[in-house]
mmCIF file as gemmi writes it, N, C-alpha and C atoms, coordinates in Angstrom:
data_model
loop_
_atom_site.group_PDB
_atom_site.id
_atom_site.type_symbol
_atom_site.label_atom_id
_atom_site.label_alt_id
_atom_site.label_comp_id
_atom_site.label_asym_id
_atom_site.label_entity_id
_atom_site.label_seq_id
_atom_site.pdbx_PDB_ins_code
_atom_site.Cartn_x
_atom_site.Cartn_y
_atom_site.Cartn_z
_atom_site.occupancy
_atom_site.B_iso_or_equiv
_atom_site.pdbx_formal_charge
_atom_site.auth_seq_id
_atom_site.auth_asym_id
_atom_site.pdbx_PDB_model_num
ATOM 1 N N . UNK Axp A 1 ? 2.017 15.32 8.077 1 0 ? 1 A 1
ATOM 2 C CA . UNK Axp A 1 ? 2.123 13.872 8.161 1 0 ? 1 A 1
ATOM 3 C C . UNK Axp A 1 ? 2.081 13.303 6.746 1 0 ? 1 A 1
ATOM 4 N N . UNK Axp A 2 ? 3.047 12.473 6.411 1 0 ? 2 A 1
ATOM 5 C CA . UNK Axp A 2 ? 3.079 11.856 5.086 1 0 ? 2 A 1
ATOM 6 C C . UNK Axp A 2 ? 2.216 10.605 5.078 1 0 ? 2 A 1
ATOM 7 N N . UNK Axp A 3 ? 1.532 10.427 3.953 1 0 ? 3 A 1
ATOM 8 C CA . UNK Axp A 3 ? 0.615 9.306 3.807 1 0 ? 3 A 1
ATOM 9 C C . UNK Axp A 3 ? 1.275 8.2 2.99 1 0 ? 3 A 1
ATOM 10 N N . UNK Axp A 4 ? 1.083 6.956 3.446 1 0 ? 4 A 1
ATOM 11 C CA . UNK Axp A 4 ? 1.59 5.834 2.668 1 0 ? 4 A 1
ATOM 12 C C . UNK Axp A 4 ? 0.525 4.772 2.525 1 0 ? 4 A 1
ATOM 13 N N . UNK Axp A 5 ? 0.695 3.953 1.487 1 0 ? 5 A 1
ATOM 14 C CA . UNK Axp A 5 ? -0.209 2.832 1.238 1 0 ? 5 A 1
ATOM 15 C C . UNK Axp A 5 ? 0.54 1.544 1.525 1 0 ? 5 A 1
ATOM 16 N N . UNK Axp A 6 ? -0.012 0.76 2.423 1 0 ? 6 A 1
ATOM 17 C CA . UNK Axp A 6 ? 0.531 -0.553 2.763 1 0 ? 6 A 1
ATOM 18 C C . UNK Axp A 6 ? -0.387 -1.603 2.162 1 0 ? 6 A 1
ATOM 19 N N . UNK Axp A 7 ? 0.137 -2.398 1.24 1 0 ? 7 A 1
ATOM 20 C CA . UNK Axp A 7 ? -0.611 -3.489 0.616 1 0 ? 7 A 1
ATOM 21 C C . UNK Axp A 7 ? -0.074 -4.79 1.199 1 0 ? 7 A 1
ATOM 22 N N . UNK Axp A 8 ? -0.843 -5.378 2.106 1 0 ? 8 A 1
ATOM 23 C CA . UNK Axp A 8 ? -0.392 -6.574 2.833 1 0 ? 8 A 1
ATOM 24 C C . UNK Axp A 8 ? -1.616 -7.377 3.255 1 0 ? 8 A 1
ATOM 25 N N . UNK Axp A 9 ? -1.564 -8.693 3.083 1 0 ? 9 A 1
ATOM 26 C CA . UNK Axp A 9 ? -2.697 -9.536 3.467 1 0 ? 9 A 1
ATOM 27 C C . UNK Axp A 9 ? -2.506 -10.232 4.809 1 0 ? 9 A 1
ATOM 28 N N . UNK Axp A 10 ? -1.324 -10.222 5.365 1 0 ? 10 A 1
ATOM 29 C CA . UNK Axp A 10 ? -1.047 -10.863 6.655 1 0 ? 10 A 1
ATOM 30 C C . UNK Axp A 10 ? -1.361 -9.87 7.776 1 0 ? 10 A 1
ATOM 31 N N . UNK Axp A 11 ? -2.413 -10.143 8.541 1 0 ? 11 A 1
ATOM 32 C CA . UNK Axp A 11 ? -2.896 -9.195 9.535 1 0 ? 11 A 1
ATOM 33 C C . UNK Axp A 11 ? -1.859 -8.907 10.621 1 0 ? 11 A 1
ATOM 34 N N . UNK Axp A 12 ? -1.039 -9.884 10.979 1 0 ? 12 A 1
ATOM 35 C CA . UNK Axp A 12 ? -0.02 -9.625 12.007 1 0 ? 12 A 1
ATOM 36 C C . UNK Axp A 12 ? 1.031 -8.645 11.489 1 0 ? 12 A 1
ATOM 37 N N . UNK Axp A 13 ? 1.392 -8.737 10.227 1 0 ? 13 A 1
ATOM 38 C CA . UNK Axp A 13 ? 2.316 -7.777 9.638 1 0 ? 13 A 1
ATOM 39 C C . UNK Axp A 13 ? 1.661 -6.407 9.506 1 0 ? 13 A 1
ATOM 40 N N . UNK Axp A 14 ? 0.394 -6.38 9.133 1 0 ? 14 A 1
ATOM 41 C CA . UNK Axp A 14 ? -0.334 -5.115 9.02 1 0 ? 14 A 1
ATOM 42 C C . UNK Axp A 14 ? -0.329 -4.402 10.369 1 0 ? 14 A 1
ATOM 43 N N . UNK Axp A 15 ? -0.652 -5.131 11.424 1 0 ? 15 A 1
ATOM 44 C CA . UNK Axp A 15 ? -0.699 -4.528 12.761 1 0 ? 15 A 1
ATOM 45 C C . UNK Axp A 15 ? 0.652 -3.965 13.177 1 0 ? 15 A 1
ATOM 46 N N . UNK Axp A 16 ? 1.699 -4.76 13.024 1 0 ? 16 A 1
ATOM 47 C CA . UNK Axp A 16 ? 3.03 -4.323 13.427 1 0 ? 16 A 1
ATOM 48 C C . UNK Axp A 16 ? 3.55 -3.159 12.6 1 0 ? 16 A 1
ATOM 49 N N . UNK Axp A 17 ? 3.389 -3.237 11.296 1 0 ? 17 A 1
ATOM 50 C CA . UNK Axp A 17 ? 3.867 -2.164 10.428 1 0 ? 17 A 1
ATOM 51 C C . UNK Axp A 17 ? 3.063 -0.882 10.62 1 0 ? 17 A 1
ATOM 52 N N . UNK Axp A 18 ? 1.756 -1.018 10.768 1 0 ? 18 A 1
ATOM 53 C CA . UNK Axp A 18 ? 0.924 0.159 10.984 1 0 ? 18 A 1
ATOM 54 C C . UNK Axp A 18 ? 1.313 0.857 12.282 1 0 ? 18 A 1
ATOM 55 N N . UNK Axp A 19 ? 1.495 0.088 13.328 1 0 ? 19 A 1
ATOM 56 C CA . UNK Axp A 19 ? 1.89 0.664 14.613 1 0 ? 19 A 1
ATOM 57 C C . UNK Axp A 19 ? 3.231 1.383 14.499 1 0 ? 19 A 1
ATOM 58 N N . UNK Axp A 20 ? 4.215 0.709 13.923 1 0 ? 20 A 1
ATOM 59 C CA . UNK Axp A 20 ? 5.559 1.274 13.815 1 0 ? 20 A 1
ATOM 60 C C . UNK Axp A 20 ? 5.59 2.512 12.924 1 0 ? 20 A 1
ATOM 61 N N . UNK Axp A 21 ? 4.939 2.434 11.782 1 0 ? 21 A 1
ATOM 62 C CA . UNK Axp A 21 ? 4.937 3.56 10.857 1 0 ? 21 A 1
ATOM 63 C C . UNK Axp A 21 ? 4.162 4.752 11.414 1 0 ? 21 A 1
ATOM 64 N N . UNK Axp A 22 ? 3.04 4.489 12.066 1 0 ? 22 A 1
ATOM 65 C CA . UNK Axp A 22 ? 2.259 5.566 12.674 1 0 ? 22 A 1
ATOM 66 C C . UNK Axp A 22 ? 3.06 6.248 13.785 1 0 ? 22 A 1
ATOM 67 N N . UNK Axp A 23 ? 3.757 5.447 14.569 1 0 ? 23 A 1
ATOM 68 C CA . UNK Axp A 23 ? 4.591 5.982 15.652 1 0 ? 23 A 1
ATOM 69 C C . UNK Axp A 23 ? 5.683 6.9 15.099 1 0 ? 23 A 1
ATOM 70 N N . UNK Axp A 24 ? 6.09 6.651 13.867 1 0 ? 24 A 1
ATOM 71 C CA . UNK Axp A 24 ? 7.15 7.439 13.242 1 0 ? 24 A 1
ATOM 72 C C . UNK Axp A 24 ? 6.613 8.527 12.306 1 0 ? 24 A 1
ATOM 73 N N . UNK Axp A 25 ? 5.352 8.878 12.487 1 0 ? 25 A 1
ATOM 74 C CA . UNK Axp A 25 ? 4.822 10.054 11.807 1 0 ? 25 A 1
ATOM 75 C C . UNK Axp A 25 ? 4.14 9.842 10.479 1 0 ? 25 A 1
ATOM 76 N N . UNK Axp A 26 ? 3.849 8.605 10.113 1 0 ? 26 A 1
ATOM 77 C CA . UNK Axp A 26 ? 3.169 8.347 8.848 1 0 ? 26 A 1
ATOM 78 C C . UNK Axp A 26 ? 1.679 8.097 9.073 1 0 ? 26 A 1
ATOM 79 N N . UNK Axp A 27 ? 0.883 8.548 8.131 1 0 ? 27 A 1
ATOM 80 C CA . UNK Axp A 27 ? -0.531 8.183 8.078 1 0 ? 27 A 1
ATOM 81 C C . UNK Axp A 27 ? -0.606 6.95 7.173 1 0 ? 27 A 1
ATOM 82 N N . UNK Axp A 28 ? -1.058 5.835 7.707 1 0 ? 28 A 1
ATOM 83 C CA . UNK Axp A 28 ? -1.027 4.56 6.981 1 0 ? 28 A 1
ATOM 84 C C . UNK Axp A 28 ? -2.422 4.188 6.49 1 0 ? 28 A 1
ATOM 85 N N . UNK Axp A 29 ? -2.539 3.981 5.189 1 0 ? 29 A 1
ATOM 86 C CA . UNK Axp A 29 ? -3.744 3.417 4.581 1 0 ? 29 A 1
ATOM 87 C C . UNK Axp A 29 ? -3.408 1.966 4.25 1 0 ? 29 A 1
ATOM 88 N N . UNK Axp A 30 ? -4.329 1.047 4.538 1 0 ? 30 A 1
ATOM 89 C CA . UNK Axp A 30 ? -4.068 -0.378 4.344 1 0 ? 30 A 1
ATOM 90 C C . UNK Axp A 30 ? -5.019 -0.957 3.317 1 0 ? 30 A 1
ATOM 91 N N . UNK Axp A 31 ? -4.449 -1.713 2.386 1 0 ? 31 A 1
ATOM 92 C CA . UNK Axp A 31 ? -5.215 -2.508 1.426 1 0 ? 31 A 1
ATOM 93 C C . UNK Axp A 31 ? -4.816 -3.962 1.635 1 0 ? 31 A 1
ATOM 94 N N . UNK Axp A 32 ? -5.783 -4.86 1.545 1 0 ? 32 A 1
ATOM 95 C CA . UNK Axp A 32 ? -5.496 -6.285 1.761 1 0 ? 32 A 1
ATOM 96 C C . UNK Axp A 32 ? -5.41 -7.075 0.458 1 0 ? 32 A 1
ATOM 97 N N . UNK Axp A 33 ? -5.849 -6.458 -0.665 1 0 ? 33 A 1
ATOM 98 C CA . UNK Axp A 33 ? -5.789 -7.11 -1.97 1 0 ? 33 A 1
ATOM 99 C C . UNK Axp A 33 ? -5.31 -6.108 -3.019 1 0 ? 33 A 1
ATOM 100 N N . UNK Axp A 34 ? -4.855 -6.614 -4.151 1 0 ? 34 A 1
ATOM 101 C CA . UNK Axp A 34 ? -4.422 -5.757 -5.249 1 0 ? 34 A 1
ATOM 102 C C . UNK Axp A 34 ? -5.604 -4.909 -5.737 1 0 ? 34 A 1
ATOM 103 N N . UNK Axp A 35 ? -6.768 -5.53 -5.861 1 0 ? 35 A 1
ATOM 104 C CA . UNK Axp A 35 ? -7.959 -4.807 -6.326 1 0 ? 35 A 1
ATOM 105 C C . UNK Axp A 35 ? -8.291 -3.645 -5.385 1 0 ? 35 A 1
ATOM 106 N N . UNK Axp A 36 ? -8.215 -3.877 -4.097 1 0 ? 36 A 1
ATOM 107 C CA . UNK Axp A 36 ? -8.476 -2.823 -3.117 1 0 ? 36 A 1
ATOM 108 C C . UNK Axp A 36 ? -7.431 -1.705 -3.231 1 0 ? 36 A 1
ATOM 109 N N . UNK Axp A 37 ? -6.175 -2.069 -3.418 1 0 ? 37 A 1
ATOM 110 C CA . UNK Axp A 37 ? -5.109 -1.075 -3.57 1 0 ? 37 A 1
ATOM 111 C C . UNK Axp A 37 ? -5.325 -0.233 -4.82 1 0 ? 37 A 1
ATOM 112 N N . UNK Axp A 38 ? -5.722 -0.867 -5.911 1 0 ? 38 A 1
ATOM 113 C CA . UNK Axp A 38 ? -5.972 -0.125 -7.154 1 0 ? 38 A 1
ATOM 114 C C . UNK Axp A 38 ? -7.084 0.904 -6.954 1 0 ? 38 A 1
ATOM 115 N N . UNK Axp A 39 ? -8.138 0.526 -6.243 1 0 ? 39 A 1
ATOM 116 C CA . UNK Axp A 39 ? -9.224 1.462 -5.966 1 0 ? 39 A 1
ATOM 117 C C . UNK Axp A 39 ? -8.728 2.629 -5.124 1 0 ? 39 A 1
ATOM 118 N N . UNK Axp A 40 ? -7.916 2.341 -4.124 1 0 ? 40 A 1
ATOM 119 C CA . UNK Axp A 40 ? -7.404 3.391 -3.245 1 0 ? 40 A 1
ATOM 120 C C . UNK Axp A 40 ? -6.471 4.328 -4.01 1 0 ? 40 A 1
ATOM 121 N N . UNK Axp A 41 ? -5.655 3.778 -4.872 1 0 ? 41 A 1
ATOM 122 C CA . UNK Axp A 41 ? -4.741 4.606 -5.658 1 0 ? 41 A 1
ATOM 123 C C . UNK Axp A 41 ? -5.506 5.519 -6.617 1 0 ? 41 A 1
ATOM 124 N N . UNK Axp A 42 ? -6.639 5.043 -7.118 1 0 ? 42 A 1
ATOM 125 C CA . UNK Axp A 42 ? -7.439 5.843 -8.044 1 0 ? 42 A 1
ATOM 126 C C . UNK Axp A 42 ? -8.232 6.932 -7.33 1 0 ? 42 A 1
ATOM 127 N N . UNK Axp A 43 ? -8.604 6.707 -6.084 1 0 ? 43 A 1
ATOM 128 C CA . UNK Axp A 43 ? -9.486 7.624 -5.364 1 0 ? 43 A 1
ATOM 129 C C . UNK Axp A 43 ? -8.756 8.619 -4.464 1 0 ? 43 A 1
ATOM 130 N N . UNK Axp A 44 ? -7.517 8.397 -4.148 1 0 ? 44 A 1
ATOM 131 C CA . UNK Axp A 44 ? -6.812 9.198 -3.158 1 0 ? 44 A 1
ATOM 132 C C . UNK Axp A 44 ? -5.774 10.096 -3.806 1 0 ? 44 A 1
ATOM 133 N N . UNK Axp A 45 ? -5.368 11.105 -3.049 1 0 ? 45 A 1
ATOM 134 C CA . UNK Axp A 45 ? -4.247 11.932 -3.461 1 0 ? 45 A 1
ATOM 135 C C . UNK Axp A 45 ? -2.996 11.064 -3.468 1 0 ? 45 A 1
ATOM 136 N N . UNK Axp A 46 ? -1.935 11.586 -3.988 1 0 ? 46 A 1
ATOM 137 C CA . UNK Axp A 46 ? -0.684 10.83 -4.075 1 0 ? 46 A 1
ATOM 138 C C . UNK Axp A 46 ? -0.202 10.405 -2.7 1 0 ? 46 A 1
ATOM 139 N N . UNK Axp A 47 ? 0.33 9.223 -2.635 1 0 ? 47 A 1
ATOM 140 C CA . UNK Axp A 47 ? 0.942 8.702 -1.419 1 0 ? 47 A 1
ATOM 141 C C . UNK Axp A 47 ? 2.424 9.035 -1.457 1 0 ? 47 A 1
ATOM 142 N N . UNK Axp A 48 ? 3.013 9.288 -0.305 1 0 ? 48 A 1
ATOM 143 C CA . UNK Axp A 48 ? 4.447 9.559 -0.224 1 0 ? 48 A 1
ATOM 144 C C . UNK Axp A 48 ? 5.245 8.273 -0.424 1 0 ? 48 A 1
ATOM 145 N N . UNK Axp A 49 ? 4.638 7.137 -0.078 1 0 ? 49 A 1
ATOM 146 C CA . UNK Axp A 49 ? 5.34 5.862 -0.158 1 0 ? 49 A 1
ATOM 147 C C . UNK Axp A 49 ? 4.333 4.741 -0.384 1 0 ? 49 A 1
ATOM 148 N N . UNK Axp A 50 ? 4.719 3.777 -1.219 1 0 ? 50 A 1
ATOM 149 C CA . UNK Axp A 50 ? 3.914 2.581 -1.45 1 0 ? 50 A 1
ATOM 150 C C . UNK Axp A 50 ? 4.701 1.381 -0.961 1 0 ? 50 A 1
ATOM 151 N N . UNK Axp A 51 ? 4.113 0.583 -0.068 1 0 ? 51 A 1
ATOM 152 C CA . UNK Axp A 51 ? 4.734 -0.648 0.414 1 0 ? 51 A 1
ATOM 153 C C . UNK Axp A 51 ? 3.857 -1.809 -0.015 1 0 ? 51 A 1
ATOM 154 N N . UNK Axp A 52 ? 4.37 -2.641 -0.912 1 0 ? 52 A 1
ATOM 155 C CA . UNK Axp A 52 ? 3.576 -3.724 -1.477 1 0 ? 52 A 1
ATOM 156 C C . UNK Axp A 52 ? 4.142 -5.079 -1.089 1 0 ? 52 A 1
ATOM 157 N N . UNK Axp A 53 ? 3.256 -5.979 -0.681 1 0 ? 53 A 1
ATOM 158 C CA . UNK Axp A 53 ? 3.598 -7.376 -0.459 1 0 ? 53 A 1
ATOM 159 C C . UNK Axp A 53 ? 3.857 -8.006 -1.828 1 0 ? 53 A 1
ATOM 160 N N . UNK Axp A 54 ? 4.661 -9.041 -1.858 1 0 ? 54 A 1
ATOM 161 C CA . UNK Axp A 54 ? 4.962 -9.698 -3.132 1 0 ? 54 A 1
ATOM 162 C C . UNK Axp A 54 ? 3.852 -10.661 -3.524 1 0 ? 54 A 1
ATOM 163 N N . UNK Axp A 55 ? 3.385 -11.475 -2.587 1 0 ? 55 A 1
ATOM 164 C CA . UNK Axp A 55 ? 2.347 -12.455 -2.924 1 0 ? 55 A 1
ATOM 165 C C . UNK Axp A 55 ? 1.057 -12.123 -2.18 1 0 ? 55 A 1
ATOM 166 N N . UNK Axp A 56 ? -0.015 -12.015 -2.965 1 0 ? 56 A 1
ATOM 167 C CA . UNK Axp A 56 ? -1.327 -11.67 -2.43 1 0 ? 56 A 1
ATOM 168 C C . UNK Axp A 56 ? -2.37 -12.606 -3.029 1 0 ? 56 A 1
ATOM 169 N N . UNK Axp A 57 ? -3.559 -12.652 -2.446 1 0 ? 57 A 1
ATOM 170 C CA . UNK Axp A 57 ? -4.574 -13.584 -2.949 1 0 ? 57 A 1
ATOM 171 C C . UNK Axp A 57 ? -4.984 -13.345 -4.403 1 0 ? 57 A 1
ATOM 172 N N . UNK Axp A 58 ? -4.908 -12.093 -4.858 1 0 ? 58 A 1
ATOM 173 C CA . UNK Axp A 58 ? -5.385 -11.771 -6.207 1 0 ? 58 A 1
ATOM 174 C C . UNK Axp A 58 ? -4.296 -11.196 -7.111 1 0 ? 58 A 1
ATOM 175 N N . UNK Axp A 59 ? -3.047 -11.454 -6.804 1 0 ? 59 A 1
ATOM 176 C CA . UNK Axp A 59 ? -1.951 -10.962 -7.635 1 0 ? 59 A 1
ATOM 177 C C . UNK Axp A 59 ? -0.71 -10.74 -6.813 1 0 ? 59 A 1
ATOM 178 N N . UNK Axp A 60 ? 0.131 -9.816 -7.264 1 0 ? 60 A 1
ATOM 179 C CA . UNK Axp A 60 ? 1.338 -9.529 -6.498 1 0 ? 60 A 1
ATOM 180 C C . UNK Axp A 60 ? 1.725 -8.061 -6.637 1 0 ? 60 A 1
ATOM 181 N N . UNK Axp A 61 ? 2.471 -7.604 -5.667 1 0 ? 61 A 1
ATOM 182 C CA . UNK Axp A 61 ? 2.871 -6.209 -5.622 1 0 ? 61 A 1
ATOM 183 C C . UNK Axp A 61 ? 3.789 -5.805 -6.757 1 0 ? 61 A 1
ATOM 184 N N . UNK Axp A 62 ? 4.583 -6.729 -7.24 1 0 ? 62 A 1
ATOM 185 C CA . UNK Axp A 62 ? 5.5 -6.418 -8.334 1 0 ? 62 A 1
ATOM 186 C C . UNK Axp A 62 ? 4.714 -6.077 -9.601 1 0 ? 62 A 1
ATOM 187 N N . UNK Axp A 63 ? 3.703 -6.862 -9.906 1 0 ? 63 A 1
ATOM 188 C CA . UNK Axp A 63 ? 2.873 -6.583 -11.087 1 0 ? 63 A 1
ATOM 189 C C . UNK Axp A 63 ? 2.142 -5.26 -10.954 1 0 ? 63 A 1
ATOM 190 N N . UNK Axp A 64 ? 1.659 -4.969 -9.749 1 0 ? 64 A 1
ATOM 191 C CA . UNK Axp A 64 ? 0.976 -3.696 -9.531 1 0 ? 64 A 1
ATOM 192 C C . UNK Axp A 64 ? 1.94 -2.532 -9.722 1 0 ? 64 A 1
ATOM 193 N N . UNK Axp A 65 ? 3.134 -2.661 -9.205 1 0 ? 65 A 1
ATOM 194 C CA . UNK Axp A 65 ? 4.15 -1.62 -9.362 1 0 ? 65 A 1
ATOM 195 C C . UNK Axp A 65 ? 4.476 -1.42 -10.854 1 0 ? 65 A 1
ATOM 196 N N . UNK Axp A 66 ? 4.65 -2.505 -11.578 1 0 ? 66 A 1
ATOM 197 C CA . UNK Axp A 66 ? 4.929 -2.417 -13.012 1 0 ? 66 A 1
ATOM 198 C C . UNK Axp A 66 ? 3.772 -1.745 -13.753 1 0 ? 66 A 1
ATOM 199 N N . UNK Axp A 67 ? 2.55 -2.066 -13.36 1 0 ? 67 A 1
ATOM 200 C CA . UNK Axp A 67 ? 1.37 -1.461 -13.982 1 0 ? 67 A 1
ATOM 201 C C . UNK Axp A 67 ? 1.347 0.046 -13.715 1 0 ? 67 A 1
ATOM 202 N N . UNK Axp A 68 ? 1.639 0.455 -12.487 1 0 ? 68 A 1
ATOM 203 C CA . UNK Axp A 68 ? 1.667 1.885 -12.156 1 0 ? 68 A 1
ATOM 204 C C . UNK Axp A 68 ? 2.742 2.614 -12.947 1 0 ? 68 A 1
ATOM 205 N N . UNK Axp A 69 ? 3.923 2.007 -13.046 1 0 ? 69 A 1
ATOM 206 C CA . UNK Axp A 69 ? 5.005 2.624 -13.802 1 0 ? 69 A 1
ATOM 207 C C . UNK Axp A 69 ? 4.678 2.742 -15.281 1 0 ? 69 A 1
ATOM 208 N N . UNK Axp A 70 ? 4.072 1.7 -15.845 1 0 ? 70 A 1
ATOM 209 C CA . UNK Axp A 70 ? 3.724 1.703 -17.274 1 0 ? 70 A 1
ATOM 210 C C . UNK Axp A 70 ? 2.681 2.776 -17.585 1 0 ? 70 A 1
ATOM 211 N N . UNK Axp A 71 ? 1.811 3.07 -16.615 1 0 ? 71 A 1
ATOM 212 C CA . UNK Axp A 71 ? 0.765 4.065 -16.843 1 0 ? 71 A 1
ATOM 213 C C . UNK Axp A 71 ? 1.301 5.485 -16.677 1 0 ? 71 A 1
ATOM 214 N N . UNK Axp A 72 ? 2.548 5.597 -16.227 1 0 ? 72 A 1
ATOM 215 C CA . UNK Axp A 72 ? 3.136 6.919 -16.012 1 0 ? 72 A 1
ATOM 216 C C . UNK Axp A 72 ? 2.757 7.517 -14.684 1 0 ? 72 A 1
ATOM 217 N N . UNK Axp A 73 ? 2.081 6.753 -13.837 1 0 ? 73 A 1
ATOM 218 C CA . UNK Axp A 73 ? 1.658 7.228 -12.518 1 0 ? 73 A 1
ATOM 219 C C . UNK Axp A 73 ? 2.884 7.367 -11.616 1 0 ? 73 A 1
ATOM 220 N N . UNK Axp A 74 ? 3.074 8.543 -11.079 1 0 ? 74 A 1
ATOM 221 C CA . UNK Axp A 74 ? 4.2 8.804 -10.185 1 0 ? 74 A 1
ATOM 222 C C . UNK Axp A 74 ? 3.735 8.926 -8.752 1 0 ? 74 A 1
ATOM 223 N N . UNK Axp A 75 ? 2.725 8.108 -8.368 1 0 ? 75 A 1
ATOM 224 C CA . UNK Axp A 75 ? 2.174 8.123 -7.023 1 0 ? 75 A 1
ATOM 225 C C . UNK Axp A 75 ? 3.262 7.984 -5.992 1 0 ? 75 A 1
């Protein structure tokens, strides 16, 4: 089972995406804030896929993606 990180603050989207992705064979880890996602990325093995929301309460997925790329992280 491939593991992915879903960074999303809208609970209805989290529920729907988690259900759909799990049904299709993915293990879904959910973060609701950029800070939470950063902690999960630092503590976990590599994820097969990262799905980031664009606008979040403490930042945005685009900035997080740019930060990961700049650090050379190939998560």
